[in-house]
């Protein structure tokens, strides 16, 4: 499990999330959990444009470029030959 310095700013229905001071893009929603004697956790829901070819092992998931950048900032390594939004 990776640990990150996270900043959350909420202003009514809008807000911003940052990791290590860098703003994250493509975040649709977040859930923050904190309990006594446990490490807090943050769950991010990221934007995905489209999922095609469902019910197939070859399901194609199209991630917006902003979502790809956010995932990389959190430590994800994209599979070879993949990229963000083709548009």
GROMACS .gro file of N, CA, C and O in nm:
model
  348
    1UNK      N    1   0.085  -0.118   0.000
    1UNK     CA    2   0.000   0.000   0.000
    1UNK      C    3   0.089   0.123   0.000
    1UNK      O    4   0.181   0.134   0.079
    2UNK      N    5   0.060   0.214  -0.090
    2UNK     CA    6   0.135   0.340  -0.096
    2UNK      C    7   0.067   0.444  -0.009
    2UNK      O    8  -0.054   0.446   0.003
    3UNK      N    9   0.147   0.531   0.048
    3UNK     CA   10   0.094   0.642   0.127
    3UNK      C   11   0.131   0.773   0.058
    3UNK      O   12   0.242   0.787   0.006
    4UNK      N   13   0.038   0.868   0.057
    4UNK     CA   14   0.059   0.994  -0.013
    4UNK      C   15   0.015   1.110   0.075
    4UNK      O   16  -0.073   1.097   0.159
    5UNK      N   17   0.077   1.226   0.053
    5UNK     CA   18   0.036   1.350   0.115
    5UNK      C   19  -0.083   1.403   0.034
    5UNK      O   20  -0.066   1.444  -0.081
    6UNK      N   21  -0.204   1.398   0.090
    6UNK     CA   22  -0.326   1.431   0.017
    6UNK      C   23  -0.388   1.560   0.070
    6UNK      O   24  -0.395   1.580   0.191
    7UNK      N   25  -0.432   1.644  -0.022
    7UNK     CA   26  -0.505   1.765   0.014
    7UNK      C   27  -0.645   1.759  -0.046
    7UNK      O   28  -0.661   1.720  -0.162
    8UNK      N   29  -0.746   1.794   0.034
    8UNK     CA   30  -0.885   1.795  -0.014
    8UNK      C   31  -0.943   1.932   0.016
    8UNK      O   32  -0.936   1.980   0.130
    9UNK      N   33  -1.000   1.995  -0.086
    9UNK     CA   34  -1.067   2.124  -0.069
    9UNK      C   35  -1.208   2.111  -0.125
    9UNK      O   36  -1.225   2.074  -0.241
   10UNK      N   37  -1.308   2.138  -0.042
   10UNK     CA   38  -1.447   2.128  -0.087
   10UNK      C   39  -1.513   2.264  -0.070
   10UNK      O   40  -1.501   2.328   0.034
   11UNK      N   41  -1.584   2.306  -0.176
   11UNK     CA   42  -1.655   2.433  -0.173
   11UNK      C   43  -1.793   2.409  -0.232
   11UNK      O   44  -1.812   2.419  -0.353
   12UNK      N   45  -1.889   2.373  -0.147
   12UNK     CA   46  -2.023   2.340  -0.195
   12UNK      C   47  -2.018   2.214  -0.279
   12UNK      O   48  -1.957   2.115  -0.239
   13UNK      N   49  -2.076   2.216  -0.400
   13UNK     CA   50  -2.078   2.096  -0.484
   13UNK      C   51  -1.948   2.071  -0.561
   13UNK      O   52  -1.937   1.974  -0.634
   14UNK      N   53  -1.849   2.160  -0.549
   14UNK     CA   54  -1.723   2.142  -0.622
   14UNK      C   55  -1.608   2.128  -0.523
   14UNK      O   56  -1.620   2.156  -0.405
   15UNK      N   57  -1.496   2.083  -0.574
   15UNK     CA   58  -1.380   2.069  -0.489
   15UNK      C   59  -1.258   2.030  -0.568
   15UNK      O   60  -1.263   2.015  -0.691
   16UNK      N   61  -1.147   2.014  -0.496
   16UNK     CA   62  -1.020   1.978  -0.558
   16UNK      C   63  -0.949   1.878  -0.468
   16UNK      O   64  -0.957   1.885  -0.347
   17UNK      N   65  -0.877   1.786  -0.531
   17UNK     CA   66  -0.796   1.689  -0.460
   17UNK      C   67  -0.654   1.702  -0.514
   17UNK      O   68  -0.634   1.715  -0.635
   18UNK      N   69  -0.555   1.702  -0.424
   18UNK     CA   70  -0.416   1.707  -0.468
   18UNK      C   71  -0.337   1.598  -0.397
   18UNK      O   72  -0.373   1.556  -0.286
   19UNK      N   73  -0.233   1.552  -0.463
   19UNK     CA   74  -0.142   1.453  -0.406
   19UNK      C   75  -0.002   1.511  -0.418
   19UNK      O   76   0.041   1.548  -0.527
   20UNK      N   77   0.066   1.523  -0.305
   20UNK     CA   78   0.200   1.582  -0.306
   20UNK      C   79   0.201   1.722  -0.361
   20UNK      O   80   0.297   1.764  -0.423
   21UNK      N   81   0.091   1.794  -0.343
   21UNK     CA   82   0.080   1.932  -0.392
   21UNK      C   83   0.036   1.944  -0.537
   21UNK      O   84   0.009   2.053  -0.585
   22UNK      N   85   0.028   1.833  -0.609
   22UNK     CA   86  -0.013   1.834  -0.749
   22UNK      C   87  -0.163   1.806  -0.759
   22UNK      O   88  -0.211   1.705  -0.708
   23UNK      N   89  -0.240   1.894  -0.826
   23UNK     CA   90  -0.384   1.871  -0.839
   23UNK      C   91  -0.413   1.747  -0.923
   23UNK      O   92  -0.345   1.722  -1.022
   24UNK      N   93  -0.511   1.669  -0.881
   24UNK     CA   94  -0.555   1.552  -0.956
   24UNK      C   95  -0.670   1.590  -1.046
   24UNK      O   96  -0.760   1.663  -1.004
   25UNK      N   97  -0.669   1.543  -1.168
   25UNK     CA   98  -0.776   1.569  -1.264
   25UNK      C   99  -0.854   1.441  -1.287
   25UNK      O  100  -0.804   1.331  -1.266
   26UNK      N  101  -0.976   1.453  -1.332
   26UNK     CA  102  -1.056   1.336  -1.364
   26UNK      C  103  -1.123   1.273  -1.243
   26UNK      O  104  -1.176   1.164  -1.252
   27UNK      N  105  -1.121   1.342  -1.128
   27UNK     CA  106  -1.187   1.288  -1.008
   27UNK      C  107  -1.334   1.326  -1.013
   27UNK      O  108  -1.369   1.442  -1.021
   28UNK      N  109  -1.422   1.224  -1.008
   28UNK     CA  110  -1.567   1.249  -1.010
   28UNK      C  111  -1.625   1.256  -0.870
   28UNK      O  112  -1.722   1.326  -0.846
   29UNK      N  113  -1.570   1.177  -0.778
   29UNK     CA  114  -1.621   1.171  -0.641
   29UNK      C  115  -1.512   1.118  -0.550
   29UNK      O  116  -1.414   1.059  -0.595
   30UNK      N  117  -1.528   1.140  -0.421
   30UNK     CA  118  -1.433   1.084  -0.325
   30UNK      C  119  -1.507   1.044  -0.199
   30UNK      O  120  -1.614   1.096  -0.167
   31UNK      N  121  -1.450   0.946  -0.130
   31UNK     CA  122  -1.500   0.902   0.000
   31UNK      C  123  -1.382   0.899   0.095
   31UNK      O  124  -1.281   0.833   0.067
   32UNK      N  125  -1.392   0.973   0.205
   32UNK     CA  126  -1.286   0.977   0.305
   32UNK      C  127  -1.335   0.903   0.428
   32UNK      O  128  -1.446   0.926   0.475
   33UNK      N  129  -1.253   0.811   0.479
   33UNK     CA  130  -1.291   0.733   0.597
   33UNK      C  131  -1.184   0.751   0.704
   33UNK      O  132  -1.064   0.739   0.675
   34UNK      N  133  -1.228   0.776   0.826
   34UNK     CA  134  -1.137   0.786   0.940
   34UNK      C  135  -1.205   0.722   1.061
   34UNK      O  136  -1.321   0.749   1.089
   35UNK      N  137  -1.131   0.635   1.128
   35UNK     CA  138  -1.181   0.568   1.247
   35UNK      C  139  -1.074   0.576   1.355
   35UNK      O  140  -0.955   0.587   1.326
   36UNK      N  141  -1.116   0.565   1.477
   36UNK     CA  142  -1.022   0.565   1.589
   36UNK      C  143  -0.926   0.447   1.573
   36UNK      O  144  -0.967   0.337   1.540
   37UNK      N  145  -0.799   0.472   1.595
   37UNK     CA  146  -0.694   0.369   1.595
   37UNK      C  147  -0.674   0.303   1.460
   37UNK      O  148  -0.622   0.193   1.452
   38UNK      N  149  -0.717   0.368   1.352
   38UNK     CA  150  -0.694   0.316   1.217
   38UNK      C  151  -0.644   0.429   1.129
   38UNK      O  152  -0.678   0.545   1.149
   39UNK      N  153  -0.565   0.392   1.029
   39UNK     CA  154  -0.515   0.490   0.934
   39UNK      C  155  -0.631   0.538   0.846
   39UNK      O  156  -0.710   0.456   0.799
   40UNK      N  157  -0.646   0.670   0.826
   40UNK     CA  158  -0.752   0.719   0.738
   40UNK      C  159  -0.732   0.667   0.596
   40UNK      O  160  -0.620   0.637   0.554
   41UNK      N  161  -0.842   0.658   0.520
   41UNK     CA  162  -0.833   0.615   0.381
   41UNK      C  163  -0.914   0.708   0.293
   41UNK      O  164  -1.012   0.768   0.337
   42UNK      N  165  -0.871   0.721   0.169
   42UNK     CA  166  -0.939   0.804   0.071
   42UNK      C  167  -0.964   0.719  -0.052
   42UNK      O  168  -0.871   0.660  -0.108
   43UNK      N  169  -1.089   0.711  -0.094
   43UNK     CA  170  -1.127   0.638  -0.214
   43UNK      C  171  -1.168   0.739  -0.319
   43UNK      O  172  -1.252   0.826  -0.294
   44UNK      N  173  -1.105   0.732  -0.437
   44UNK     CA  174  -1.136   0.825  -0.546
   44UNK      C  175  -1.212   0.753  -0.656
   44UNK      O  176  -1.175   0.643  -0.695
   45UNK      N  177  -1.317   0.815  -0.707
   45UNK     CA  178  -1.387   0.765  -0.825
   45UNK      C  179  -1.339   0.850  -0.942
   45UNK      O  180  -1.357   0.971  -0.942
   46UNK      N  181  -1.275   0.785  -1.039
   46UNK     CA  182  -1.218   0.856  -1.153
   46UNK      C  183  -1.305   0.842  -1.276
   46UNK      O  184  -1.374   0.742  -1.293
   47UNK      N  185  -1.300   0.942  -1.362
   47UNK     CA  186  -1.381   0.942  -1.484
   47UNK      C  187  -1.329   0.839  -1.584
   47UNK      O  188  -1.210   0.826  -1.605
   48UNK      N  189  -1.422   0.766  -1.644
   48UNK     CA  190  -1.392   0.674  -1.753
   48UNK      C  191  -1.490   0.709  -1.865
   48UNK      O  192  -1.609   0.721  -1.842
   49UNK      N  193  -1.438   0.729  -1.987
   49UNK     CA  194  -1.524   0.770  -2.098
   49UNK      C  195  -1.620   0.662  -2.143
   49UNK      O  196  -1.738   0.684  -2.160
   50UNK      N  197  -1.567   0.543  -2.165
   50UNK     CA  198  -1.649   0.443  -2.232
   50UNK      C  199  -1.592   0.304  -2.203
   50UNK      O  200  -1.472   0.287  -2.188
   51UNK      N  201  -1.679   0.209  -2.193
   51UNK     CA  202  -1.638   0.069  -2.186
   51UNK      C  203  -1.712  -0.002  -2.298
   51UNK      O  204  -1.833   0.004  -2.308
   52UNK      N  205  -1.636  -0.066  -2.386
   52UNK     CA  206  -1.697  -0.134  -2.500
   52UNK      C  207  -1.661  -0.282  -2.497
   52UNK      O  208  -1.574  -0.324  -2.422
   53UNK      N  209  -1.727  -0.358  -2.580
   53UNK     CA  210  -1.707  -0.503  -2.589
   53UNK      C  211  -1.725  -0.570  -2.454
   53UNK      O  212  -1.641  -0.646  -2.411
   54UNK      N  213  -1.834  -0.544  -2.388
   54UNK     CA  214  -1.861  -0.607  -2.259
   54UNK      C  215  -1.881  -0.756  -2.276
   54UNK      O  216  -1.910  -0.804  -2.385
   55UNK      N  217  -1.868  -0.830  -2.168
   55UNK     CA  218  -1.880  -0.976  -2.167
   55UNK      C  219  -1.773  -1.042  -2.254
   55UNK      O  220  -1.797  -1.144  -2.315
   56UNK      N  221  -1.658  -0.980  -2.261
   56UNK     CA  222  -1.547  -1.033  -2.340
   56UNK      C  223  -1.419  -1.017  -2.260
   56UNK      O  224  -1.404  -0.922  -2.184
   57UNK      N  225  -1.326  -1.112  -2.277
   57UNK     CA  226  -1.197  -1.096  -2.210
   57UNK      C  227  -1.121  -0.979  -2.268
   57UNK      O  228  -1.026  -0.931  -2.207
   58UNK      N  229  -1.160  -0.934  -2.384
   58UNK     CA  230  -1.091  -0.824  -2.450
   58UNK      C  231  -1.163  -0.691  -2.432
   58UNK      O  232  -1.161  -0.607  -2.521
   59UNK      N  233  -1.227  -0.673  -2.316
   59UNK     CA  234  -1.298  -0.549  -2.291
   59UNK      C  235  -1.201  -0.431  -2.303
   59UNK      O  236  -1.091  -0.434  -2.249
   60UNK      N  237  -1.243  -0.332  -2.375
   60UNK     CA  238  -1.162  -0.212  -2.394
   60UNK      C  239  -1.214  -0.103  -2.302
   60UNK      O  240  -1.333  -0.073  -2.302
   61UNK      N  241  -1.126  -0.045  -2.222
   61UNK     CA  242  -1.164   0.063  -2.131
   61UNK      C  243  -1.092   0.188  -2.177
   61UNK      O  244  -0.969   0.188  -2.190
   62UNK      N  245  -1.167   0.293  -2.207
   62UNK     CA  246  -1.110   0.418  -2.253
   62UNK      C  247  -1.104   0.517  -2.136
   62UNK      O  248  -1.207   0.556  -2.083
   63UNK      N  249  -0.982   0.554  -2.097
   63UNK     CA  250  -0.962   0.646  -1.987
   63UNK      C  251  -0.929   0.785  -2.040
   63UNK      O  252  -0.842   0.797  -2.128
   64UNK      N  253  -0.992   0.888  -1.986
   64UNK     CA  254  -0.953   1.024  -2.026
   64UNK      C  255  -0.807   1.047  -1.988
   64UNK      O  256  -0.757   0.992  -1.890
   65UNK      N  257  -0.738   1.131  -2.064
   65UNK     CA  258  -0.598   1.162  -2.034
   65UNK      C  259  -0.580   1.210  -1.891
   65UNK      O  260  -0.482   1.175  -1.825
   66UNK      N  261  -0.674   1.291  -1.841
   66UNK     CA  262  -0.664   1.341  -1.703
   66UNK      C  263  -0.667   1.226  -1.602
   66UNK      O  264  -0.597   1.227  -1.503
   67UNK      N  265  -0.748   1.124  -1.630
   67UNK     CA  266  -0.756   1.009  -1.540
   67UNK      C  267  -0.626   0.930  -1.543
   67UNK      O  268  -0.575   0.888  -1.439
   68UNK      N  269  -0.570   0.912  -1.661
   68UNK     CA  270  -0.442   0.841  -1.674
   68UNK      C  271  -0.334   0.914  -1.594
   68UNK      O  272  -0.258   0.853  -1.519
   69UNK      N  273  -0.328   1.047  -1.607
   69UNK     CA  274  -0.228   1.126  -1.533
   69UNK      C  275  -0.249   1.110  -1.383
   69UNK      O  276  -0.152   1.102  -1.307
   70UNK      N  277  -0.374   1.108  -1.338
   70UNK     CA  278  -0.403   1.091  -1.196
   70UNK      C  279  -0.357   0.954  -1.148
   70UNK      O  280  -0.293   0.941  -1.044
   71UNK      N  281  -0.388   0.850  -1.224
   71UNK     CA  282  -0.347   0.715  -1.185
   71UNK      C  283  -0.195   0.704  -1.179
   71UNK      O  284  -0.140   0.642  -1.087
   72UNK      N  285  -0.125   0.762  -1.274
   72UNK     CA  286   0.021   0.759  -1.274
   72UNK      C  287   0.076   0.832  -1.153
   72UNK      O  288   0.169   0.785  -1.087
   73UNK      N  289   0.015   0.947  -1.118
   73UNK     CA  290   0.058   1.022  -0.999
   73UNK      C  291   0.041   0.939  -0.872
   73UNK      O  292   0.116   0.956  -0.776
   74UNK      N  293  -0.054   0.847  -0.873
   74UNK     CA  294  -0.079   0.762  -0.756
   74UNK      C  295   0.004   0.634  -0.759
   74UNK      O  296  -0.009   0.549  -0.672
   75UNK      N  297   0.088   0.618  -0.863
   75UNK     CA  298   0.178   0.503  -0.867
   75UNK      C  299   0.145   0.395  -0.968
   75UNK      O  300   0.214   0.294  -0.977
   76UNK      N  301   0.042   0.414  -1.049
   76UNK     CA  302   0.002   0.314  -1.148
   76UNK      C  303   0.096   0.320  -1.268
   76UNK      O  304   0.139   0.426  -1.312
   77UNK      N  305   0.126   0.205  -1.322
   77UNK     CA  306   0.204   0.197  -1.446
   77UNK      C  307   0.111   0.144  -1.554
   77UNK      O  308   0.060   0.032  -1.542
   78UNK      N  309   0.087   0.223  -1.658
   78UNK     CA  310  -0.003   0.177  -1.765
   78UNK      C  311   0.054   0.054  -1.836
   78UNK      O  312   0.175   0.040  -1.846
   79UNK      N  313  -0.034  -0.035  -1.883
   79UNK     CA  314   0.013  -0.149  -1.961
   79UNK      C  315   0.082  -0.102  -2.089
   79UNK      O  316   0.050   0.005  -2.141
   80UNK      N  317   0.175  -0.180  -2.138
   80UNK     CA  318   0.243  -0.145  -2.263
   80UNK      C  319   0.144  -0.129  -2.376
   80UNK      O  320   0.046  -0.203  -2.385
   81UNK      N  321   0.168  -0.031  -2.460
   81UNK     CA  322   0.082  -0.012  -2.578
   81UNK      C  323  -0.047   0.058  -2.548
   81UNK      O  324  -0.132   0.069  -2.634
   82UNK      N  325  -0.066   0.107  -2.424
   82UNK     CA  326  -0.191   0.176  -2.393
   82UNK      C  327  -0.165   0.325  -2.382
   82UNK      O  328  -0.053   0.369  -2.364
   83UNK      N  329  -0.271   0.399  -2.395
   83UNK     CA  330  -0.262   0.545  -2.381
   83UNK      C  331  -0.396   0.594  -2.330
   83UNK      O  332  -0.488   0.517  -2.308
   84UNK      N  333  -0.407   0.723  -2.315
   84UNK     CA  334  -0.532   0.781  -2.268
   84UNK      C  335  -0.634   0.794  -2.378
   84UNK      O  336  -0.636   0.717  -2.473
   85UNK      N  337  -0.717   0.894  -2.367
   85UNK     CA  338  -0.826   0.919  -2.460
   85UNK      C  339  -0.772   0.934  -2.603
   85UNK      O  340  -0.685   1.016  -2.628
   86UNK      N  341  -0.821   0.854  -2.697
   86UNK     CA  342  -0.772   0.864  -2.835
   86UNK      C  343  -0.818   0.991  -2.904
   86UNK      O  344  -0.770   1.022  -3.012
   87UNK      N  345  -0.911   1.065  -2.847
   87UNK     CA  346  -0.962   1.188  -2.909
   87UNK      C  347  -0.878   1.307  -2.871
   87UNK      O  348  -0.831   1.326  -2.770
   0.00000   0.00000   0.00000
